[in-house]
């Protein structure tokens, strides 16, 4: 195939050439950036939480009975609820907690290594009953689980508990004690009134805000009594695959113990869907926009190649009369298309990085990696070839005799 | 002349229906996508209360820790909310025309109907001025007065939905609602009221629904209600009782005032500065004086209420329309040039360049408008889809401005796409194509 004549022919019609080039380039820039953002959102949504997430459920109860005002009543009921939940068929373990991971709702406090001069570390925490490690499905990396003694506290004259033993995730332990020797050490709040001893270090898990980068995998567990007259909440871990069978029974089970409350049973997976709903919606919108854009561009290529075929009917006829085969004609238009889209893609690569730069600075999008760009270029190149093939095929229908005919 | 151009344009479109569909469909898609996302952005970024947004101010006092600012990334920024103690202090001022501290809490509602179980309702604790300040519309009754604020008297304002749920939508003014362990008398039922941005409290989620129930602020004490929104603190406070919490340095209250003139605004700022100066003598407010009153739009900017995703989609959507326009130029160019012989004949018969140019431009604008019309209808559908994608957190819809913007966009893209091809075709020499004929 001779590129020379094709190139010279292209240069005769510069405008058309630049239009397709520009369109292909712009399309590449937009589509690749859309995919880039989409992949980032997908990665956020599908990342591992470090828990046995597929088998976790959340039971939320909101009391309205008058007797819940009594602290002791809540304490006893919580114990009863837990025993009942743990004995439910298909349930592996359960705990009571103040809030739920991957929910967007929770509390954080500040702690730092005891006596440290440095700024304190923001510390997302959960007040929990025991059975932490086994309910979340974590690994105990060092130290021990909570023991009954950890739930017996000394209160000062104001009713404050100034010292508790705690469990922390590996990441948080290393944030306090970067040397990796946190076990058995203490942490304190800024002013030093509150102290905690790290009695166990567990494997990393997501806290309430997994998209909060600086707080990633930071969790501190306070032993205590999480329930209150406003809310009593449980995390339930079920046997592998038992989630559906357990799900339907839990609400009645809890209401059976005390009906004076509103009860909601959800899977942790539902919390995840909810937490990432904006990301999921963005994935769908960006995919739809990318698809429509590819459609428009390929229709554009079809249209323009078709015109170029119509315009060159006499030329094609002449070439056919001079001995060019049908294959030669198809190849001519395909190569022409390759050249145009090729240049468009090179131009588009620059535009893609340009747009990525803008999106990174304005909309906090992720940086573009080159393999994705190469993938996008291939995708558009193939789209271009397929789009050009149909009209090119039509060009072969031009019969050689047309050259001899005067219009 | 225009009628004639239009007639020819229609004829030209009918001559090649496949191509015309492609042209109009292409621009329709471009308008649909761009109008839809421009609309979402516009609705999020526009003024939620244009008639008085420059007279409503969010109040900030820098009560934070002396050597550790509230926001490490913006150390010059005071906290976004205020403490209960400071609310008590600054509500004493009679400078603002209207003023209200407020926060969100969860309350148990006990419906009268035996069939409806008790449920938790999002409740706003606020002062009566709240409703006047934010122009809250009422279907029945109205809001409570200062007497009820002081009492506090057990009065309640219901949202439209809550009134529907509890009283079947009837006029419930004067009837009783049981909240927690006591009875409240309904004084007002709101009309539908759902600002796109919940600008008076953007703490948890700026697109949150407005509350279901409103009660006088001072019930916070008897009901011991903590905030179900954000509570932030920096200082350890002894004691676990509700009263201990109220006396602490925890911020959880949003404070709004209406100041109708610059003079009023200056006076109020001086009042705030004097107040914090006085508190400093008590050992609080150790940071440099940094009190702010910020009008609505500035407040929304500080809180960055327009999500980055909306900006992203706006950029993508505008580029999308650009591609559609480039696509349109290409196809129009082909279409017009294929008509060169015909134009040559018309030129030879005396048609001026200008008239050829105008005729083709009219054809482009016709394509733009037809595409735009379809596109605007499609964008309304797209917005419905977007609402669905976000589980109806949003109620995006086209308003007249956006329909106008859509029409304008289609005219502009028709023009942009049409000028070059029309210019090319009007320069066709009369003779060259006649020779071939």
GROMACS .gro file of C-alpha atoms in nm, chain A residues 109-123 166 168 172-198 218 220:
model
   46
  109UNK     CA    1  -1.154   1.151   6.958
  110UNK     CA    2  -0.787   1.233   6.989
  111UNK     CA    3  -0.514   1.025   7.148
  112UNK     CA    4  -0.138   1.016   7.140
  113UNK     CA    5   0.141   0.811   7.293
  114UNK     CA    6   0.162   0.874   7.666
  115UNK     CA    7   0.385   1.174   7.738
  116UNK     CA    8   0.438   1.253   7.370
  117UNK     CA    9   0.505   1.615   7.275
  118UNK     CA   10   0.363   1.561   6.928
  119UNK     CA   11   0.012   1.652   6.812
  120UNK     CA   12  -0.246   1.389   6.891
  121UNK     CA   13  -0.378   1.148   6.630
  122UNK     CA   14  -0.743   1.161   6.529
  123UNK     CA   15  -0.885   0.836   6.652
  166UNK     CA   16  -0.836  -0.082   7.467
  168UNK     CA   17  -0.656  -0.097   6.842
  172UNK     CA   18  -0.354   0.293   6.462
  173UNK     CA   19  -0.105   0.117   6.690
  174UNK     CA   20   0.172   0.218   6.450
  175UNK     CA   21   0.041   0.574   6.435
  176UNK     CA   22   0.089   0.602   6.813
  177UNK     CA   23   0.408   0.398   6.834
  178UNK     CA   24   0.583   0.395   6.493
  179UNK     CA   25   0.847   0.152   6.628
  180UNK     CA   26   0.583  -0.120   6.629
  181UNK     CA   27   0.599  -0.178   7.005
  182UNK     CA   28   0.258  -0.046   7.102
  183UNK     CA   29   0.138  -0.355   7.290
  184UNK     CA   30   0.114  -0.291   7.662
  185UNK     CA   31   0.187   0.081   7.616
  186UNK     CA   32  -0.047   0.364   7.703
  187UNK     CA   33  -0.210   0.648   7.513
  188UNK     CA   34  -0.361   0.970   7.646
  189UNK     CA   35  -0.590   1.254   7.537
  190UNK     CA   36  -0.441   1.598   7.468
  191UNK     CA   37  -0.466   1.729   7.821
  192UNK     CA   38  -0.381   1.397   7.984
  193UNK     CA   39  -0.689   1.331   8.199
  194UNK     CA   40  -0.781   1.016   8.008
  195UNK     CA   41  -0.547   0.724   7.955
  196UNK     CA   42  -0.575   0.385   7.791
  197UNK     CA   43  -0.361   0.076   7.789
  198UNK     CA   44  -0.332  -0.113   7.462
  218UNK     CA   45  -0.776   0.357   6.226
  220UNK     CA   46  -0.998   0.203   6.860
   0.00000   0.00000   0.00000
